[in-house]
Amino acid sequence: TNNEKVKRGSVDVHPTEKALVVQYEVEATILGEMGDPMVGERKECQKIIRLKSLNANTDITTLARRVVEECRLIHPSKLPEVEQLLFYLQNRKKPGNEKHSPRDLTPFEGMELDEEANINCIDDYVELLYEDIPEKVRGATLILHLARNPDNLEELLQNETALGALARVLREDWKQSVDMATTIIYVFFCFSSFSQFHGLVTHYKIGALCMNITEHELKRYDLWQDELQKKKKAYILQLRSKVTREMLQYLKEHEKALKKYQGLLSKQEQLLRVALYLLLNLAEDTRTELKMRNKNIVHMLVKTLDREDEELLVLVVSFLKKLSIFLENKNDMAEMHAVEKLARLLACDHENLLNTTLRLLLNLSFDTGLRSQMVQAGLIHKLSLMLADEKQGQLCMCILYHISVDDRFKSMFAYTDCIPQVRLGNGLKMLMKRGLKLKDVLIMKMIRNLSQHDGPTKNLFIDYVGDLAAQMGAEEREEYVIECLGTLANLTIPDLDWELVLKEYNLVPYLKDHLKPGSAEDDLILEVVIMIGTVSMDDSCAATMAKSGIIPALIELLNEAPAYLIDLMHDKNAEIRKVCNNTLDIIAEYDKECERKIQSEKFRWHNSQWLEMVENRAMGDDGEPFMFGDDGEAFMHNGDILERHDLFYTADGIIPADGTISPEFFTDYQNGDIGQAGGFPGSMNPDMFGQSTVTPGQRPATTYGTRPDEQFFYSYAGAASR
């Protein structure tokens, strides 16, 4: 014999219905062979108490007392708790007013009911499916309200009669009522939202039915379009004739037909949205997706891109994006010219639709042929305009990058704002992120060049000042640090708090240490000096620099400056030569020693060709007479050739042999400052210096017996024989 003992348990509210849930435990006691009681298994059970009479006017105290009296599973001591739960149920919002899950469809026209669906009345709803079309629609709608609550799906799954009736009505009568077809498909869509119920949907062949329904509705849409075009042409012909009563009557009929068409189109798009969403859920299984592809699902979806309903378009583009990862589907999209239709959607304001469209285009942009279609559809210009969008800019840049890979399309970017957009904003963000992560010198060099531009560009670097300052360390490569420091030095931004940056990253000791001669390469020292100049624009930073002892280090560097300037005095760059000459002139005014060195270097440069010839002759062994002085001593000897004043031009040359004229007179001569009034002996003015006038076509002979308009020399041997 068995004896069951029930233990009273807890009470709680039902998550979606107006009901209480009582949890209790049943313990089975078994009598043994000797009649001794033995403890058997324990079962956890629950009882649902549905409160049909509960409404806003119900007396909660009376109802709670009645529930406790009639349900022996609830202990009388729990009466206050039951009252509280009933009060909560009385004021809880209906499930229909709650937000739906992301995968759920939004309610559509025709779902409204004047009564609340109850799972206990499911059999009554099934009976309605055997009546006429209006009753079938009502019964399906009541079942749909139950199916939209996930807690009811398990119970509906067990009711094969209800599901079988729904599938039968859809299969037999879907052409008779768009509302009925939409509602029944919606019921099965609720099941398709969960992978464990896909077998149920497949069992009733709802996916195949949805494919047939979608194909049929698209054909109907084409017929509607043709009919509208015919009526539009007829209307235009009427307008060209005189205004008559017949034309006015025709106009009214045309407007009435158009209004009817818009209503039919709205219902059709609801049906397509539910059917395609169900197919998208089932396409999680690639085998099912392949079956859809064999029934031309891609062609159907691409044709649907011509619609205007944004919610439907989001679904269609999402479906195409999922399909686009397979080669066969991608080829179908290319054949149907899907890119041209997708380009139209880039002008929409629907954020979700725009994002999904860009993701689909990104998938398709890996194909060369589809990239050509994108260019023909004008996507380069459209995507360039969207680069500034924070949410869509990254996707646009990826698509444009794929297009730019093709040499045929690179020149087209010059006619857009793509390059300036990439340089600024997100482009800088990505460059900075990659450059700092990989320690890439070339990327940092590009960033440094960008930081040189005045205007709003420099303000974009404020967010990265800390990242750049953190790169100043001995462990980093010097060429990498040069670019980071150079970028910081370019940021002459008044609002930037350099004092905080110097303290936060302890940059003052770093700058001071790298001012010492030989502590680093010249390029790094230069950037350190520029950096000091940038931060010193802030008065507080300038005071900090002065206290740190940096000023003597800068003075020490200045002492080495003349040597560098002299080296650059003959640089190929005209601007560099100009700056060096002007700077050296200033230095010469204040330092006599530097003045002599500068004059000597300028003389060397202006006479470099002559000095080179003299030095080369001195190294030879031909023993020409003019290579030696009157005393037979070689001109070159062991001294500096510039100290041999007797080698300078004499007679009708520039400098007399006694050496009384210094090299600076030659510089003045080259600049055109000599030969005017008060010139020196040896000039070409006969009135002032007693020299004969040179006849036209002749030049005065030099000390070597040659004239400047003759070839200077042919060879060393030829020159000696003269």
XYZ file of C-alpha atoms in Angstrom:
722
model
C 0.000 0.000 0.000
C 1.130 3.524 -0.753
C 0.337 6.653 1.212
C 1.141 10.187 -0.072
C 1.849 13.086 2.231
C 1.490 16.635 0.908
C 3.618 19.437 2.294
C 2.277 22.937 1.882
C 4.587 25.261 0.023
C 5.078 28.819 -1.188
C 2.811 31.100 -3.204
C 3.844 33.407 -6.039
C 2.294 35.236 -8.998
C 2.193 33.881 -12.532
C 4.643 35.794 -14.766
C 2.111 36.617 -17.504
C -1.407 35.570 -16.489
C -3.807 36.714 -13.783
C -3.043 33.698 -11.629
C -1.277 32.484 -8.489
C 1.270 29.684 -8.575
C 1.471 27.383 -5.526
C 4.631 25.326 -5.157
C 4.239 22.223 -2.966
C 5.930 18.882 -2.325
C 4.417 15.356 -2.358
C 6.185 12.628 -0.377
C 5.183 8.993 -1.033
C 5.325 6.545 1.922
C 5.604 2.815 1.099
C 4.863 -0.046 3.560
C 7.469 -2.761 3.639
C 6.965 -6.566 3.900
C 6.805 -6.387 7.698
C 4.352 -3.475 7.581
C 6.992 -0.898 8.448
C 6.610 2.484 6.662
C 9.398 3.318 4.200
C 10.080 6.748 2.678
C 9.584 6.766 -1.080
C 10.342 9.391 -3.734
C 9.529 13.085 -3.399
C 7.915 15.158 -6.146
C 7.990 18.910 -6.644
C 4.582 20.051 -7.896
C 2.783 23.269 -8.631
C -0.802 24.369 -8.904
C -2.006 27.363 -10.918
C -4.988 29.264 -9.500
C -6.448 31.396 -12.302
C -8.360 34.446 -11.102
C -10.867 35.201 -13.873
C -12.865 37.598 -11.703
C -9.890 39.759 -10.754
C -10.226 43.291 -12.101
C -9.706 46.883 -11.021
C -12.863 46.892 -8.853
C -12.282 43.572 -7.075
C -12.186 43.506 -3.237
C -8.715 42.100 -2.610
C -9.329 41.143 1.057
C -12.450 39.109 0.269
C -10.820 37.400 -2.720
C -7.706 36.480 -0.712
C -9.796 34.930 2.063
C -11.727 32.903 -0.506
C -8.542 31.637 -2.175
C -7.066 30.460 1.136
C -10.308 28.723 2.140
C -10.740 26.859 -1.138
C -7.094 25.897 -1.698
C -5.860 23.585 1.047
C -2.308 23.849 -0.302
C -2.038 27.381 1.126
C -1.658 27.623 4.907
C -4.044 30.121 6.579
C -1.063 31.951 8.006
C -0.179 33.087 4.468
C -3.349 35.159 4.089
C -1.485 38.553 4.281
C 0.990 37.344 1.672
C -1.840 36.277 -0.655
C -3.460 39.708 -0.288
C -0.226 41.393 -1.260
C 0.208 39.164 -4.321
C -3.356 39.813 -5.436
C -2.826 43.559 -5.082
C 0.250 43.259 -7.310
C -1.706 41.295 -9.921
C -4.506 43.836 -9.848
C -2.130 46.709 -10.697
C 0.267 44.877 -13.036
C 0.258 45.976 -16.656
C -1.037 43.566 -19.234
C 1.572 41.505 -21.147
C 0.394 43.084 -24.383
C 1.729 46.462 -23.204
C 5.225 45.175 -22.543
C 8.102 45.524 -24.958
C 8.772 42.609 -27.243
C 12.060 40.832 -27.668
C 14.358 42.037 -30.483
C 13.560 39.002 -32.602
C 9.807 39.551 -32.279
C 7.747 41.383 -34.864
C 5.914 44.571 -34.015
C 2.110 44.304 -33.877
C 0.303 45.145 -37.086
C -3.168 46.231 -38.132
C -5.719 43.462 -37.627
C -4.281 42.044 -34.397
C -6.559 44.074 -32.152
C -9.126 42.160 -30.069
C -11.977 43.165 -27.815
C -11.287 40.265 -25.476
C -8.281 38.764 -23.751
C -6.982 35.413 -24.977
C -6.937 32.608 -22.414
C -4.926 29.423 -22.702
C -7.799 27.497 -21.111
C -10.045 28.400 -24.047
C -7.712 27.088 -26.756
C -10.239 24.459 -27.817
C -12.822 27.151 -28.456
C -10.372 29.024 -30.620
C -9.642 25.897 -32.649
C -13.362 25.452 -33.297
C -13.417 28.879 -34.934
C -10.907 27.650 -37.529
C -13.625 25.433 -39.016
C -16.025 28.316 -39.630
C -16.094 31.007 -42.345
C -13.212 33.347 -43.112
C -14.054 36.065 -40.516
C -14.314 33.448 -37.742
C -11.088 31.823 -38.940
C -9.320 35.172 -38.738
C -10.678 35.719 -35.224
C -9.674 32.249 -34.016
C -6.163 32.579 -35.497
C -5.761 36.023 -33.910
C -6.705 34.685 -30.446
C -4.192 31.849 -30.805
C -1.580 34.389 -31.971
C -2.039 36.418 -28.777
C -1.275 33.251 -26.823
C 1.717 32.334 -28.996
C 3.309 35.754 -28.544
C 3.862 34.833 -24.908
C 6.846 32.418 -24.862
C 5.491 30.743 -21.702
C 2.578 29.376 -23.714
C 4.613 27.815 -26.521
C 5.308 24.560 -24.653
C 1.618 24.080 -23.975
C 0.671 24.945 -27.545
C 3.302 22.518 -28.774
C 1.417 19.690 -27.066
C -1.840 20.656 -28.785
C -1.397 18.965 -32.164
C -5.012 19.622 -33.030
C -4.569 23.380 -32.880
C -1.309 23.417 -34.837
C -2.622 20.981 -37.429
C -5.746 23.074 -37.925
C -3.689 26.234 -38.367
C -1.433 24.578 -40.947
C -4.442 23.183 -42.853
C -6.233 26.530 -43.008
C -3.060 28.277 -44.202
C -2.444 25.671 -46.890
C -6.011 25.695 -48.203
C -7.300 29.238 -47.726
C -4.311 31.626 -47.736
C -5.357 33.185 -51.055
C -8.801 34.070 -49.705
C -7.594 36.432 -46.954
C -4.310 38.256 -46.550
C -5.122 38.972 -42.894
C -5.706 35.307 -42.150
C -2.499 34.210 -43.906
C -0.506 36.884 -42.086
C -1.905 35.905 -38.679
C -1.328 32.152 -39.066
C 2.215 32.630 -40.365
C 2.824 34.922 -37.379
C 1.827 32.064 -35.024
C 4.454 29.791 -36.567
C 6.941 32.668 -36.600
C 6.674 32.744 -32.792
C 7.818 29.115 -32.773
C 10.576 29.787 -35.349
C 12.135 32.361 -33.005
C 13.468 29.428 -30.939
C 15.767 26.881 -32.562
C 14.299 23.944 -30.617
C 10.943 24.489 -32.350
C 12.299 24.568 -35.916
C 11.493 20.899 -36.325
C 7.841 21.640 -35.600
C 7.691 24.370 -38.256
C 9.400 22.090 -40.773
C 7.032 19.230 -39.927
C 4.008 21.254 -41.051
C 5.925 22.473 -44.150
C 5.352 26.108 -43.258
C 8.659 27.182 -44.860
C 7.675 25.841 -48.278
C 4.278 27.503 -47.938
C 5.946 30.843 -47.140
C 8.132 30.545 -50.251
C 5.065 29.965 -52.426
C 3.133 32.797 -50.793
C 6.062 35.229 -51.218
C 6.484 34.362 -54.886
C 2.755 34.769 -55.511
C 2.584 38.149 -53.762
C 5.535 39.496 -55.735
C 3.762 38.565 -58.978
C 0.616 40.312 -57.745
C 2.702 43.397 -57.027
C 4.000 43.425 -60.603
C 0.441 43.185 -61.923
C -0.597 46.094 -59.695
C 2.266 48.174 -60.998
C 1.351 47.452 -64.611
C -2.267 48.368 -63.977
C -1.288 51.614 -62.271
C 0.999 52.543 -65.153
C -1.825 52.008 -67.645
C -4.196 54.173 -65.621
C -1.529 56.827 -65.248
C -0.972 56.976 -69.001
C -4.697 57.212 -69.614
C -4.939 59.995 -67.054
C -2.141 61.938 -68.765
C -3.908 61.615 -72.108
C -7.066 63.009 -70.562
C -5.142 65.968 -69.186
C -3.926 66.888 -72.650
C -7.500 67.173 -73.905
C -10.054 69.724 -72.771
C -11.456 69.575 -69.267
C -14.738 67.675 -69.394
C -17.080 66.024 -66.969
C -15.799 62.636 -68.108
C -12.235 63.576 -67.244
C -13.226 64.733 -63.760
C -15.072 61.457 -63.229
C -12.012 59.561 -64.429
C -9.823 61.518 -62.025
C -12.006 60.523 -59.074
C -11.884 56.885 -60.125
C -8.106 57.057 -60.459
C -7.701 58.510 -56.958
C -10.032 55.868 -55.566
C -8.033 53.100 -57.249
C -4.786 54.540 -55.956
C -6.099 54.652 -52.395
C -7.266 51.042 -52.688
C -3.852 50.046 -54.025
C -2.089 51.653 -51.078
C -4.283 49.709 -48.654
C -3.603 46.426 -50.456
C 0.109 47.217 -50.581
C 0.234 47.857 -46.826
C -1.392 44.496 -46.048
C 0.822 42.705 -48.554
C 3.983 44.140 -47.003
C 2.839 42.941 -43.567
C 2.418 39.459 -44.998
C 5.830 39.552 -46.695
C 7.483 40.796 -43.529
C 6.118 37.921 -41.429
C 6.829 35.268 -44.074
C 10.393 36.408 -44.792
C 11.190 36.752 -41.097
C 10.086 33.142 -40.544
C 12.277 32.026 -43.467
C 15.231 33.980 -42.055
C 14.880 32.151 -38.743
C 14.715 28.773 -40.470
C 17.790 29.664 -42.555
C 19.945 29.118 -39.471
C 20.272 25.578 -40.805
C 22.441 25.780 -43.949
C 20.662 22.767 -45.447
C 17.343 24.616 -45.202
C 19.004 27.720 -46.596
C 20.230 25.733 -49.618
C 16.667 24.590 -50.315
C 15.554 28.216 -50.253
C 18.339 29.168 -52.632
C 17.242 26.453 -55.066
C 13.764 28.054 -55.049
C 15.228 31.479 -56.027
C 15.045 33.156 -52.613
C 17.780 35.616 -53.687
C 15.769 36.782 -56.710
C 12.697 37.299 -54.539
C 14.620 39.336 -51.983
C 16.310 41.552 -54.584
C 12.934 42.274 -56.202
C 11.589 43.281 -52.786
C 14.275 45.983 -52.519
C 12.059 48.217 -54.667
C 9.587 48.634 -51.782
C 9.356 51.701 -49.561
C 8.454 50.126 -46.200
C 11.592 50.559 -44.082
C 10.862 47.713 -41.651
C 10.432 45.317 -44.568
C 13.627 46.611 -46.184
C 15.620 46.077 -42.971
C 14.493 42.456 -42.956
C 15.221 41.910 -46.664
C 18.704 43.469 -46.498
C 19.503 41.456 -43.354
C 18.480 38.274 -45.162
C 20.633 39.176 -48.183
C 23.569 39.924 -45.909
C 23.317 36.457 -44.399
C 23.096 34.856 -47.842
C 25.942 36.933 -49.326
C 28.672 34.912 -47.624
C 28.102 32.069 -50.108
C 29.506 32.331 -53.636
C 26.353 31.175 -55.430
C 24.183 33.717 -53.651
C 26.690 36.494 -54.318
C 26.641 35.655 -58.032
C 22.841 35.774 -58.031
C 22.956 39.250 -56.487
C 25.414 40.401 -59.156
C 23.143 39.017 -61.875
C 20.123 40.824 -60.404
C 22.081 44.145 -60.094
C 21.410 44.290 -56.369
C 24.047 47.008 -55.846
C 22.094 49.522 -57.912
C 19.018 48.986 -55.718
C 21.058 49.088 -52.519
C 22.611 52.428 -53.528
C 19.140 53.968 -53.333
C 18.878 53.006 -49.663
C 21.973 55.005 -48.656
C 19.887 58.183 -48.706
C 17.463 56.933 -46.029
C 17.265 58.273 -42.466
C 16.566 54.878 -40.902
C 19.745 54.144 -38.930
C 19.263 50.378 -38.718
C 18.492 50.095 -42.437
C 21.492 52.226 -43.353
C 23.857 50.200 -41.180
C 22.586 46.866 -42.509
C 22.856 48.083 -46.103
C 26.472 49.150 -45.602
C 27.334 45.783 -44.079
C 25.852 43.993 -47.073
C 27.787 46.261 -49.453
C 30.958 45.499 -47.506
C 30.414 41.773 -48.033
C 29.822 42.320 -51.743
C 32.827 44.654 -52.156
C 35.216 41.701 -52.036
C 34.104 40.837 -55.593
C 35.735 42.714 -58.489
C 32.622 42.757 -60.662
C 30.434 44.034 -57.855
C 32.969 46.766 -57.094
C 32.529 47.934 -60.692
C 28.765 48.051 -60.145
C 29.336 50.129 -57.002
C 31.393 52.677 -58.919
C 28.796 52.863 -61.696
C 26.084 53.430 -59.075
C 28.007 56.460 -57.738
C 28.910 54.884 -54.397
C 32.328 56.563 -54.147
C 30.754 59.992 -53.809
C 27.918 58.822 -51.555
C 30.214 56.921 -49.198
C 32.707 59.799 -49.059
C 29.971 62.087 -47.774
C 29.187 59.593 -44.996
C 32.745 59.284 -43.672
C 32.084 61.966 -41.073
C 29.240 59.893 -39.577
C 30.540 58.430 -36.307
C 28.300 55.347 -36.535
C 28.643 54.546 -40.242
C 32.039 56.069 -41.099
C 34.037 52.923 -40.349
C 31.942 50.781 -42.695
C 32.123 53.417 -45.428
C 35.897 53.573 -45.131
C 36.225 49.787 -45.449
C 34.106 49.744 -48.611
C 36.051 52.659 -50.104
C 39.299 50.886 -49.292
C 38.197 47.818 -51.262
C 37.235 50.027 -54.211
C 40.579 51.872 -54.057
C 42.470 48.594 -54.436
C 41.411 48.509 -58.095
C 43.698 50.738 -60.197
C 40.793 51.588 -62.526
C 38.995 53.533 -59.815
C 41.809 55.255 -57.913
C 41.616 58.449 -59.944
C 37.917 58.863 -59.100
C 38.749 59.583 -55.463
C 40.342 62.877 -56.498
C 36.898 64.301 -57.269
C 35.491 63.629 -53.792
C 36.116 64.792 -50.219
C 37.315 61.321 -49.303
C 40.973 62.151 -48.738
C 40.374 65.180 -46.443
C 37.751 63.199 -44.527
C 40.133 60.283 -43.992
C 42.828 62.666 -42.832
C 40.598 64.151 -40.136
C 38.384 62.697 -37.427
C 38.135 58.949 -37.376
C 40.979 58.678 -39.871
C 43.328 60.308 -37.373
C 41.936 58.123 -34.607
C 42.716 54.952 -36.519
C 46.138 56.159 -37.597
C 47.053 57.117 -34.041
C 45.786 53.823 -32.645
C 47.769 51.781 -35.153
C 50.903 53.932 -34.945
C 51.093 53.789 -31.140
C 50.263 50.088 -30.992
C 52.808 48.958 -33.596
C 55.398 51.695 -32.882
C 55.318 52.339 -36.621
C 57.710 55.153 -37.569
C 56.158 55.787 -40.989
C 52.651 56.160 -39.567
C 53.919 58.477 -36.857
C 55.755 60.500 -39.507
C 52.445 60.894 -41.362
C 50.745 61.971 -38.125
C 53.513 64.479 -37.486
C 53.010 65.977 -40.945
C 49.275 66.294 -40.268
C 49.978 68.138 -37.022
C 51.818 70.880 -38.894
C 48.629 72.211 -40.510
C 46.989 75.168 -38.826
C 43.272 75.518 -38.253
C 40.864 72.967 -36.750
C 43.199 70.088 -37.543
C 45.465 70.753 -34.551
C 42.586 70.634 -32.097
C 41.981 67.010 -33.080
C 45.332 66.105 -31.502
C 44.359 67.265 -28.005
C 42.922 63.842 -27.160
C 46.251 62.181 -27.946
C 48.684 64.495 -26.108
C 48.938 62.090 -23.182
C 49.539 59.072 -25.432
C 52.304 60.889 -27.300
C 53.958 62.196 -24.125
C 54.005 58.663 -22.703
C 56.296 57.570 -25.559
C 59.229 59.615 -24.232
C 61.434 56.907 -22.783
C 64.888 55.419 -23.126
C 63.473 52.033 -24.128
C 61.861 53.402 -27.297
C 63.639 53.646 -30.648
C 65.080 57.092 -31.247
C 63.535 57.549 -34.706
C 60.117 56.683 -33.240
C 60.553 59.135 -30.353
C 61.577 61.872 -32.812
C 58.225 61.618 -34.612
C 56.200 61.551 -31.391
C 58.108 64.493 -29.913
C 57.886 66.389 -33.199
C 54.110 65.927 -33.221
C 53.854 67.339 -29.714
C 56.115 70.257 -30.634
C 53.756 71.179 -33.494
C 50.759 71.565 -31.176
C 50.833 75.314 -30.629
C 47.343 75.339 -29.109
C 46.589 78.155 -26.638
C 44.064 76.125 -24.630
C 46.419 73.202 -24.050
C 47.647 72.941 -20.448
C 51.318 72.185 -21.057
C 52.224 72.626 -17.390
C 49.985 69.676 -16.483
C 51.493 67.584 -19.283
C 55.060 68.322 -18.144
C 54.272 67.329 -14.558
C 52.133 64.300 -15.384
C 54.751 62.687 -17.637
C 57.883 64.165 -16.008
C 59.130 65.627 -19.281
C 61.393 68.409 -17.937
C 64.269 66.071 -16.930
C 63.937 64.262 -20.249
C 64.195 67.496 -22.230
C 67.133 68.722 -20.176
C 69.102 65.473 -20.495
C 68.716 65.452 -24.267
C 70.101 68.977 -24.685
C 73.614 67.877 -23.784
C 75.957 67.663 -26.787
C 76.430 64.047 -27.836
C 73.504 62.770 -25.752
C 71.421 62.076 -28.868
C 71.339 62.516 -32.614
C 71.012 66.036 -33.975
C 67.432 65.389 -35.184
C 66.251 64.501 -31.689
C 68.050 67.487 -30.134
C 66.363 69.756 -32.668
C 62.906 68.412 -31.741
C 63.722 68.892 -28.062
C 64.576 72.552 -28.722
C 61.352 73.054 -30.705
C 59.379 71.354 -27.939
C 60.881 73.701 -25.354
C 59.872 76.649 -27.518
C 56.299 75.345 -27.827
C 55.733 74.798 -24.105
C 57.469 78.072 -23.224
C 54.605 79.999 -24.805
C 52.848 79.242 -21.520
C 54.248 81.658 -18.894
C 54.141 79.088 -16.102
C 55.981 76.550 -18.279
C 58.602 79.155 -19.210
C 59.276 79.793 -15.517
C 59.548 76.038 -14.904
C 62.067 75.719 -17.727
C 64.160 78.593 -16.395
C 64.314 77.076 -12.901
C 65.304 73.654 -14.255
C 68.624 74.920 -15.664
C 67.727 74.403 -19.301
C 68.786 77.913 -20.376
C 72.577 77.279 -19.966
C 72.195 74.098 -21.985
C 70.520 76.060 -24.767
C 73.348 78.636 -24.702
C 75.903 75.840 -25.003
C 74.085 74.588 -28.080
C 74.143 78.098 -29.540
C 77.936 78.109 -29.300
C 77.999 75.236 -31.767
C 75.557 76.891 -34.118
C 78.055 78.858 -36.306
C 79.843 75.680 -37.356
C 76.534 74.131 -38.497
C 75.537 77.322 -40.280
C 78.835 77.504 -42.131
C 78.326 73.923 -43.316
C 74.847 74.832 -44.588
C 75.929 78.117 -46.146
C 76.283 76.477 -49.574
C 73.277 74.143 -49.338
C 71.400 73.361 -52.553
C 68.205 74.825 -51.086
C 68.089 78.565 -51.790
C 65.986 79.301 -48.708
C 68.444 77.502 -46.442
C 71.340 79.466 -47.960
C 69.461 82.712 -47.421
C 68.726 81.975 -43.758
C 72.303 80.869 -43.100
C 73.830 83.944 -44.736
C 71.580 86.302 -42.805
C 72.286 84.516 -39.528
C 76.039 84.443 -40.126
C 76.028 88.173 -40.870
C 74.392 88.800 -37.492
C 76.933 86.572 -35.738
C 79.831 88.321 -37.512
C 78.688 91.682 -36.154
C 79.158 90.530 -32.567
C 82.062 88.068 -32.780
C 85.309 89.102 -34.530
C 86.742 85.581 -34.460
C 83.664 84.160 -36.124
C 83.777 87.028 -38.595
C 87.250 86.014 -39.830
C 86.177 82.381 -40.188
C 83.040 83.344 -42.082
C 84.973 85.639 -44.469
C 87.561 82.961 -45.057
C 84.882 80.355 -45.810
C 83.093 82.677 -48.218
C 86.414 83.354 -49.973
C 87.096 79.644 -50.238
C 83.684 79.092 -51.767
C 83.919 81.863 -54.354
C 87.460 80.780 -55.372
C 86.926 77.052 -54.991
C 87.625 76.282 -58.655
C 90.873 78.224 -58.687
C 92.011 76.820 -55.345
C 91.303 73.287 -56.507
C 93.412 73.821 -59.630
C 96.317 75.214 -57.648
C 96.240 72.348 -55.187
C 96.092 69.781 -57.997
C 99.035 71.405 -59.810
C 101.094 71.371 -56.630
C 100.578 67.628 -56.320
C 101.978 66.986 -59.841
C 105.666 66.439 -60.844
C 105.791 68.295 -64.164
C 107.842 71.075 -62.585
C 106.196 74.007 -64.407
C 108.015 77.299 -63.677
C 104.963 79.074 -62.340
C 104.520 76.407 -59.630
C 107.468 77.891 -57.750
C 108.340 81.335 -56.424
C 111.309 83.489 -57.362
C 113.393 81.719 -54.754
C 112.541 78.294 -56.149
C 110.295 77.415 -53.191
C 107.067 75.636 -54.004
C 103.927 77.765 -53.649
C 102.046 75.173 -51.665
C 104.858 74.311 -49.238
C 103.339 73.271 -45.906
C 101.230 76.344 -45.214
C 97.711 77.409 -45.969
C 97.352 78.580 -49.521
C 95.109 81.409 -48.353
C 98.048 82.839 -46.440
C 100.071 83.215 -49.705
C 99.061 86.739 -50.731
C 101.420 86.631 -53.677
C 99.092 84.097 -55.324
C 96.229 86.583 -55.504
C 95.414 88.355 -58.779
C 97.681 91.339 -59.588
C 97.937 94.081 -62.205
C 94.523 94.064 -63.880
C 93.268 91.425 -61.448
C 91.546 92.053 -58.138
C 94.072 91.940 -55.291
C 97.634 93.347 -55.507
C 100.542 91.032 -54.946
C 101.557 92.664 -51.692
C 98.464 91.205 -50.048
C 97.237 94.505 -48.695
C 93.679 93.736 -49.885
C 91.846 91.132 -47.786
C 89.394 88.516 -49.170
C 86.344 90.510 -48.126
C 87.052 92.909 -50.991
C 86.561 90.026 -53.380
C 83.142 89.347 -51.814
C 82.199 92.982 -52.317
C 83.319 92.722 -55.898
C 81.123 89.707 -56.501
C 78.169 91.547 -54.997
C 78.720 94.512 -57.313
C 79.721 96.904 -54.520
C 83.208 97.594 -55.944
C 83.966 99.371 -59.178
C 81.770 102.356 -58.263
C 83.123 105.708 -57.190
C 86.031 105.219 -54.842
C 86.868 101.798 -56.219
C 90.195 100.041 -55.810
C 93.161 99.774 -58.202
C 92.762 97.186 -60.882
C 89.230 98.109 -61.899
C 88.332 98.738 -65.527
C 87.653 102.516 -65.315
C 90.462 104.347 -67.339
C 89.584 107.780 -66.017
C 90.165 106.799 -62.421
C 92.947 104.253 -62.636
C 94.829 105.056 -65.872
C 94.007 101.759 -67.553
C 93.370 101.643 -71.263
C 89.831 101.023 -72.448
C 89.200 97.481 -73.621
C 87.976 97.190 -77.153
C 84.691 95.390 -77.763
C 84.950 91.631 -77.835
C 88.116 91.590 -75.730
C 88.635 90.671 -72.075
C 91.678 91.516 -69.948
C 94.228 88.780 -69.672
C 94.758 87.090 -66.310
C 98.053 86.305 -64.652
C 98.040 82.908 -66.378
C 97.897 84.512 -69.786
C 94.346 83.294 -70.546
C 91.124 85.165 -71.065
C 87.861 84.234 -69.358
C 86.091 83.791 -72.693
C 88.632 81.167 -73.766
C 88.658 77.564 -72.589
C 90.412 77.582 -69.220
C 92.694 74.670 -70.081
C 92.718 71.546 -72.188
C 95.193 69.514 -70.182
C 97.998 70.025 -67.766
C 100.627 69.378 -70.478
C 98.975 71.785 -72.902
C 98.849 74.537 -70.342
C 102.550 74.091 -69.494
C 103.645 74.288 -73.127
C 102.140 77.743 -73.404
